GROMACS .gro file of C-alpha atoms in nm:
model
  248
    1TYR     CA    1  -0.889   1.208  -0.975
    2SER     CA    2  -1.048   1.552  -0.997
    3ASP     CA    3  -1.110   1.582  -0.625
    4GLU     CA    4  -0.762   1.458  -0.540
    5TYR     CA    5  -0.583   1.713  -0.747
    6SER     CA    6  -0.817   2.020  -0.776
    7ASP     CA    7  -0.727   2.160  -0.431
    8GLU     CA    8  -0.366   2.074  -0.442
    9TYR     CA    9  -0.291   2.254  -0.769
   10SER     CA   10  -0.555   2.537  -0.798
   11ASP     CA   11  -0.362   2.796  -0.588
   12GLU     CA   12  -0.040   2.714  -0.767
   13TYR     CA   13  -0.150   2.788  -1.117
   14SER     CA   14  -0.429   3.042  -1.076
   15ASP     CA   15  -0.200   3.336  -1.072
   16GLU     CA   16  -0.025   3.271  -1.397
   17GLU     CA   17  -0.336   3.356  -1.590
   18GLY     CA   18  -0.440   3.650  -1.378
   19GLU     CA   19  -0.380   4.023  -1.444
   20GLY     CA   20  -0.068   4.043  -1.243
   21GLU     CA   21   0.277   4.156  -1.333
   22TYR     CA   22   0.271   4.004  -1.688
   23GLY     CA   23  -0.065   4.136  -1.801
   24GLY     CA   24  -0.381   3.952  -1.891
   25ALA     CA   25  -0.257   3.727  -2.169
   26PRO     CA   26  -0.071   3.409  -2.102
   27PHE     CA   27   0.297   3.465  -2.029
   28GLY     CA   28   0.241   3.849  -2.066
   29PHE     CA   29   0.240   3.861  -2.444
   30GLY     CA   30   0.018   4.131  -2.586
   31GLY     CA   31  -0.144   4.259  -2.272
   32ARG     CA   32  -0.199   4.625  -2.171
   33GLY     CA   33   0.171   4.689  -2.208
   34GLY     CA   34   0.369   4.684  -2.533
   35PRO     CA   35   0.515   4.376  -2.704
   36PHE     CA   36   0.633   4.116  -2.465
   37GLY     CA   37   0.486   4.299  -2.179
   38ALA     CA   38   0.712   4.622  -2.207
   39PRO     CA   39   0.548   4.934  -2.098
   40ARG     CA   40   0.421   5.171  -2.372
   41ARG     CA   41   0.603   5.492  -2.439
   42GLY     CA   42   0.479   5.768  -2.213
   43HIS     CA   43   0.352   5.535  -1.953
   44GLY     CA   44   0.518   5.440  -1.641
   45ALA     CA   45   0.601   5.082  -1.556
   46SER     CA   46   0.337   4.873  -1.391
   47THR     CA   47   0.310   4.913  -1.022
   48ALA     CA   48   0.104   4.604  -0.970
   49THR     CA   49   0.225   4.382  -0.697
   50PRO     CA   50   0.267   4.019  -0.798
   51LYS     CA   51   0.029   3.784  -0.622
   52THR     CA   52   0.190   3.506  -0.429
   53SER     CA   53   0.052   3.169  -0.317
   54ARG     CA   54  -0.012   3.116   0.053
   55PRO     CA   55   0.228   2.863   0.220
   56ARG     CA   56   0.091   2.506   0.215
   57THR     CA   57  -0.013   2.347   0.546
   58LYS     CA   58   0.124   2.007   0.633
   59GLY     CA   59  -0.207   1.835   0.565
   60GLU     CA   60  -0.206   1.989   0.207
   61HIS     CA   61   0.135   1.844   0.139
   62ARG     CA   62   0.013   1.487   0.172
   63GLY     CA   63   0.130   1.281  -0.123
   64ARG     CA   64  -0.050   1.054  -0.368
   65GLY     CA   65   0.085   0.750  -0.187
   66GLU     CA   66  -0.068   0.849   0.150
   67ARG     CA   67  -0.408   0.913   0.001
   68ALA     CA   68  -0.398   0.583  -0.202
   69GLY     CA   69  -0.319   0.399   0.116
   70GLU     CA   70  -0.614   0.544   0.290
   71ASP     CA   71  -0.850   0.455   0.003
   72LYS     CA   72  -0.704   0.100  -0.012
   73ALA     CA   73  -0.765   0.060   0.370
   74ARG     CA   74  -1.123   0.174   0.343
   75LYS     CA   75  -1.202  -0.061   0.058
   76ALA     CA   76  -1.045  -0.342   0.245
   77ASP     CA   77  -1.268  -0.264   0.548
   78ALA     CA   78  -1.569  -0.256   0.314
   79ARG     CA   79  -1.483  -0.594   0.165
   80SER     CA   80  -1.433  -0.746   0.509
   81GLU     CA   81  -1.772  -0.626   0.631
   82ALA     CA   82  -1.940  -0.753   0.320
   83GLN     CA   83  -1.777  -1.089   0.365
   84ALA     CA   84  -1.887  -1.105   0.722
   85ASN     CA   85  -2.244  -1.039   0.628
   86LYS     CA   86  -2.239  -1.288   0.347
   87TRP     CA   87  -2.124  -1.591   0.556
   88ALA     CA   88  -2.381  -1.506   0.828
   89ARG     CA   89  -2.646  -1.493   0.554
   90LEU     CA   90  -2.546  -1.823   0.424
   91LYS     CA   91  -2.556  -1.981   0.767
   92GLN     CA   92  -2.900  -1.853   0.827
   93GLN     CA   93  -3.013  -1.989   0.492
   94GLY     CA   94  -2.870  -2.326   0.588
   95ASN     CA   95  -3.062  -2.321   0.919
   96GLU     CA   96  -3.390  -2.236   0.734
   97LEU     CA   97  -3.336  -2.542   0.506
   98MET     CA   98  -3.276  -2.761   0.806
   99VAL     CA   99  -3.624  -2.653   0.937
  100ARG     CA  100  -3.764  -2.747   0.600
  101LYS     CA  101  -3.572  -3.077   0.615
  102ASP     CA  102  -3.376  -2.995   0.297
  103PHE     CA  103  -3.070  -3.152   0.436
  104VAL     CA  104  -2.871  -3.161   0.113
  105GLY     CA  105  -2.942  -2.791   0.046
  106ALA     CA  106  -2.841  -2.703   0.408
  107CYS     CA  107  -2.504  -2.894   0.360
  108GLY     CA  108  -2.438  -2.672   0.054
  109LYS     CA  109  -2.508  -2.351   0.229
  110TYR     CA  110  -2.289  -2.451   0.535
  111ALA     CA  111  -2.011  -2.540   0.293
  112GLU     CA  112  -2.025  -2.200   0.127
  113ALA     CA  113  -2.034  -2.029   0.465
  114LEU     CA  114  -1.726  -2.208   0.573
  115LYS     CA  115  -1.525  -2.060   0.284
  116LEU     CA  116  -1.601  -1.715   0.429
  117ALA     CA  117  -1.617  -1.762   0.791
  118PRO     CA  118  -1.380  -1.531   0.993
  119ALA     CA  119  -1.070  -1.669   1.151
  120ALA     CA  120  -1.048  -1.660   1.530
  121ALA     CA  121  -0.762  -1.461   1.701
  122GLU     CA  122  -0.458  -1.662   1.800
  123GLY     CA  123  -0.520  -1.869   2.114
  124GLU     CA  124  -0.892  -1.843   2.098
  125GLU     CA  125  -1.164  -2.083   1.981
  126ASN     CA  126  -1.331  -2.034   1.644
  127ARG     CA  127  -1.693  -2.078   1.757
  128ASP     CA  128  -1.821  -1.939   1.421
  129ALA     CA  129  -1.654  -2.204   1.210
  130ALA     CA  130  -1.725  -2.473   1.469
  131THR     CA  131  -2.091  -2.400   1.455
  132LEU     CA  132  -2.093  -2.440   1.073
  133HIS     CA  133  -1.911  -2.777   1.094
  134SER     CA  134  -2.160  -2.877   1.378
  135ASN     CA  135  -2.467  -2.783   1.179
  136ARG     CA  136  -2.336  -2.956   0.866
  137ALA     CA  137  -2.258  -3.265   1.079
  138ASN     CA  138  -2.623  -3.258   1.194
  139ALA     CA  139  -2.756  -3.239   0.832
  140LEU     CA  140  -2.527  -3.532   0.738
  141ILE     CA  141  -2.656  -3.734   1.032
  142GLN     CA  142  -3.017  -3.681   0.908
  143LEU     CA  143  -2.893  -3.808   0.571
  144GLY     CA  144  -2.741  -4.123   0.735
  145ASN     CA  145  -2.391  -4.007   0.613
  146PHE     CA  146  -2.221  -4.073   0.950
  147ALA     CA  147  -1.864  -4.094   0.825
  148ASP     CA  148  -1.869  -3.746   0.679
  149ALA     CA  149  -2.070  -3.621   0.981
  150LEU     CA  150  -1.779  -3.754   1.204
  151HIS     CA  151  -1.527  -3.549   1.011
  152ASP     CA  152  -1.733  -3.236   1.071
  153GLY     CA  153  -1.785  -3.320   1.432
  154GLU     CA  154  -1.414  -3.367   1.487
  155ALA     CA  155  -1.356  -3.046   1.316
  156ALA     CA  156  -1.594  -2.862   1.540
  157VAL     CA  157  -1.425  -3.011   1.842
  158ALA     CA  158  -1.075  -2.911   1.709
  159LEU     CA  159  -1.194  -2.550   1.655
  160ALA     CA  160  -1.384  -2.518   1.981
  161PRO     CA  161  -1.272  -2.791   2.232
  162THR     CA  162  -1.468  -2.628   2.523
  163TRP     CA  163  -1.799  -2.617   2.337
  164PHE     CA  164  -2.032  -2.893   2.448
  165LYS     CA  165  -2.231  -2.907   2.128
  166ALA     CA  166  -1.928  -2.996   1.927
  167HIS     CA  167  -1.861  -3.305   2.143
  168ALA     CA  168  -2.229  -3.404   2.128
  169ARG     CA  169  -2.243  -3.393   1.752
  170ARG     CA  170  -1.919  -3.594   1.736
  171GLY     CA  171  -2.093  -3.843   1.967
  172ALA     CA  172  -2.402  -3.873   1.749
  173ALA     CA  173  -2.181  -3.944   1.435
  174LEU     CA  174  -1.990  -4.221   1.633
  175ALA     CA  175  -2.318  -4.369   1.745
  176GLY     CA  176  -2.434  -4.399   1.390
  177LEU     CA  177  -2.115  -4.575   1.296
  178GLY     CA  178  -2.162  -4.827   1.573
  179ARG     CA  179  -1.860  -4.704   1.769
  180HIS     CA  180  -2.053  -4.696   2.094
  181ALA     CA  181  -1.781  -4.672   2.348
  182GLU     CA  182  -1.628  -4.370   2.180
  183ALA     CA  183  -1.981  -4.227   2.138
  184ALA     CA  184  -2.036  -4.271   2.516
  185GLU     CA  185  -1.717  -4.087   2.593
  186ALA     CA  186  -1.810  -3.802   2.358
  187TYR     CA  187  -2.154  -3.762   2.527
  188GLU     CA  188  -1.988  -3.774   2.867
  189ARG     CA  189  -1.756  -3.492   2.771
  190ALA     CA  190  -2.048  -3.290   2.634
  191ALA     CA  191  -2.225  -3.339   2.971
  192GLU     CA  192  -1.921  -3.227   3.169
  193LEU     CA  193  -1.878  -2.907   2.961
  194GLU     CA  194  -2.245  -2.825   2.956
  195SER     CA  195  -2.255  -2.864   3.348
  196ALA     CA  196  -1.954  -2.649   3.390
  197LYS     CA  197  -2.082  -2.353   3.179
  198GLY     CA  198  -2.457  -2.409   3.155
  199ASP     CA  199  -2.422  -2.331   2.781
  200GLY     CA  200  -2.753  -2.381   2.611
  201ALA     CA  201  -2.920  -2.592   2.881
  202LYS     CA  202  -3.290  -2.667   2.833
  203PRO     CA  203  -3.548  -2.822   3.048
  204GLY     CA  204  -3.559  -3.199   3.009
  205GLY     CA  205  -3.221  -3.188   2.839
  206GLY     CA  206  -2.875  -3.042   2.927
  207ALA     CA  207  -2.609  -3.247   3.097
  208GLY     CA  208  -2.860  -3.505   3.217
  209GLY     CA  209  -2.978  -3.574   2.853
  210PHE     CA  210  -2.621  -3.622   2.741
  211ARG     CA  211  -2.550  -3.866   3.020
  212ALA     CA  212  -2.867  -4.060   2.934
  213LEU     CA  213  -2.731  -4.088   2.566
  214ALA     CA  214  -2.396  -4.203   2.699
  215ALA     CA  215  -2.572  -4.478   2.906
  216GLU     CA  216  -2.767  -4.590   2.598
  217GLN     CA  217  -2.430  -4.623   2.405
  218ARG     CA  218  -2.278  -4.823   2.676
  219VAL     CA  219  -2.569  -5.069   2.673
  220ALA     CA  220  -2.553  -5.086   2.300
  221GLY     CA  221  -2.174  -5.148   2.308
  222ALA     CA  222  -2.223  -5.436   2.564
  223GLY     CA  223  -2.472  -5.596   2.326
  224GLY     CA  224  -2.762  -5.517   2.543
  225GLY     CA  225  -2.962  -5.335   2.269
  226ALA     CA  226  -3.084  -5.442   1.930
  227ALA     CA  227  -2.991  -5.093   1.782
  228ALA     CA  228  -2.809  -4.792   1.903
  229ALA     CA  229  -2.983  -4.464   1.938
  230VAL     CA  230  -2.864  -4.185   1.721
  231PRO     CA  231  -2.983  -3.843   1.844
  232GLY     CA  232  -3.181  -3.638   1.601
  233GLN     CA  233  -3.147  -3.263   1.555
  234GLY     CA  234  -3.299  -3.173   1.888
  235ALA     CA  235  -3.110  -3.416   2.092
  236ALA     CA  236  -2.774  -3.348   1.952
  237SER     CA  237  -2.820  -2.977   2.016
  238SER     CA  238  -2.971  -2.986   2.361
  239GLY     CA  239  -2.937  -3.327   2.500
  240GLY     CA  240  -3.309  -3.406   2.445
  241SER     CA  241  -3.459  -3.752   2.417
  242SER     CA  242  -3.565  -3.760   2.057
  243SER     CA  243  -3.365  -3.995   1.847
  244LYS     CA  244  -3.373  -4.205   1.537
  245LYS     CA  245  -3.239  -4.560   1.482
  246ALA     CA  246  -2.894  -4.597   1.354
  247LYS     CA  247  -2.843  -4.738   1.005
  248LYS     CA  248  -2.637  -5.050   1.008
   0.00000   0.00000   0.00000
C-alpha cells in the first residue's frame, strides 16, 4: 500500500513537522519560542507565514474503491489471457500426441482444454470448443470407441453447425457403429458445407471425398459390402480416401 497512500497524504502532513508557525518541535512545544510556543520576552511575535497545502486535483481525490476496482480489472484481464494461452497449449499438445499415435493421451489433453476453452459470443458458433470435440472424436475413433466418439461429434455439430468437419466426424462415428444411413447423411451434409465455403478443401479430397464416403455407407447399409469403411484421421479431416475397417 505504500505507493497508494504516499502521494495522497505526504502534502497533508508534511507541514505539521516543519518550522512554521509552531516552531520546530511537534505541536510547537519547546521550539525557538518560549514554553508552548509563546515568544520570549523582548522578542517580537513570529512573522513566519504558515505554509498551506495546494488544492488537490480531481485525479488526486480518487478513493480507494476506484483504485481497487482498477487493480481487480487488471488482474481479471491477466487471468483471462493466461487461461486462453493454457487451453491453446493443451490443444497443441493433444495434436502432437495424435501424430505420435498416443490417442489415449490426446483424449486427456483435449478434455483438459475443453474445461478452459473460451465461450462464443451470443448467436455465434463456438469453433474453438467444436474443434476440441472433433479432435477428441477422432482420437476415440482410432481407439474404436465409436459411441463416445459420436457424443463428441454431435457436440461439435451443436457448437458449430456450419462447420463441415464436425459433420464428417459425426459421420465417421456413425459408420463405426454400423448406422450406415445416418452416416451417409452426415457425409452428404459435410460435402454440402465444404462445397459452399471451400473450408479446408484439399486436392483429392474435399466435397468429392465426402460424397464418396456417403456412397460407401449407402452400399454398406444396403448389404452390398462385407464391412463398412470408417475414415481414419486424414479422411475425416479432409475427405480423403484413407480408411480403416469398422469394428463390429
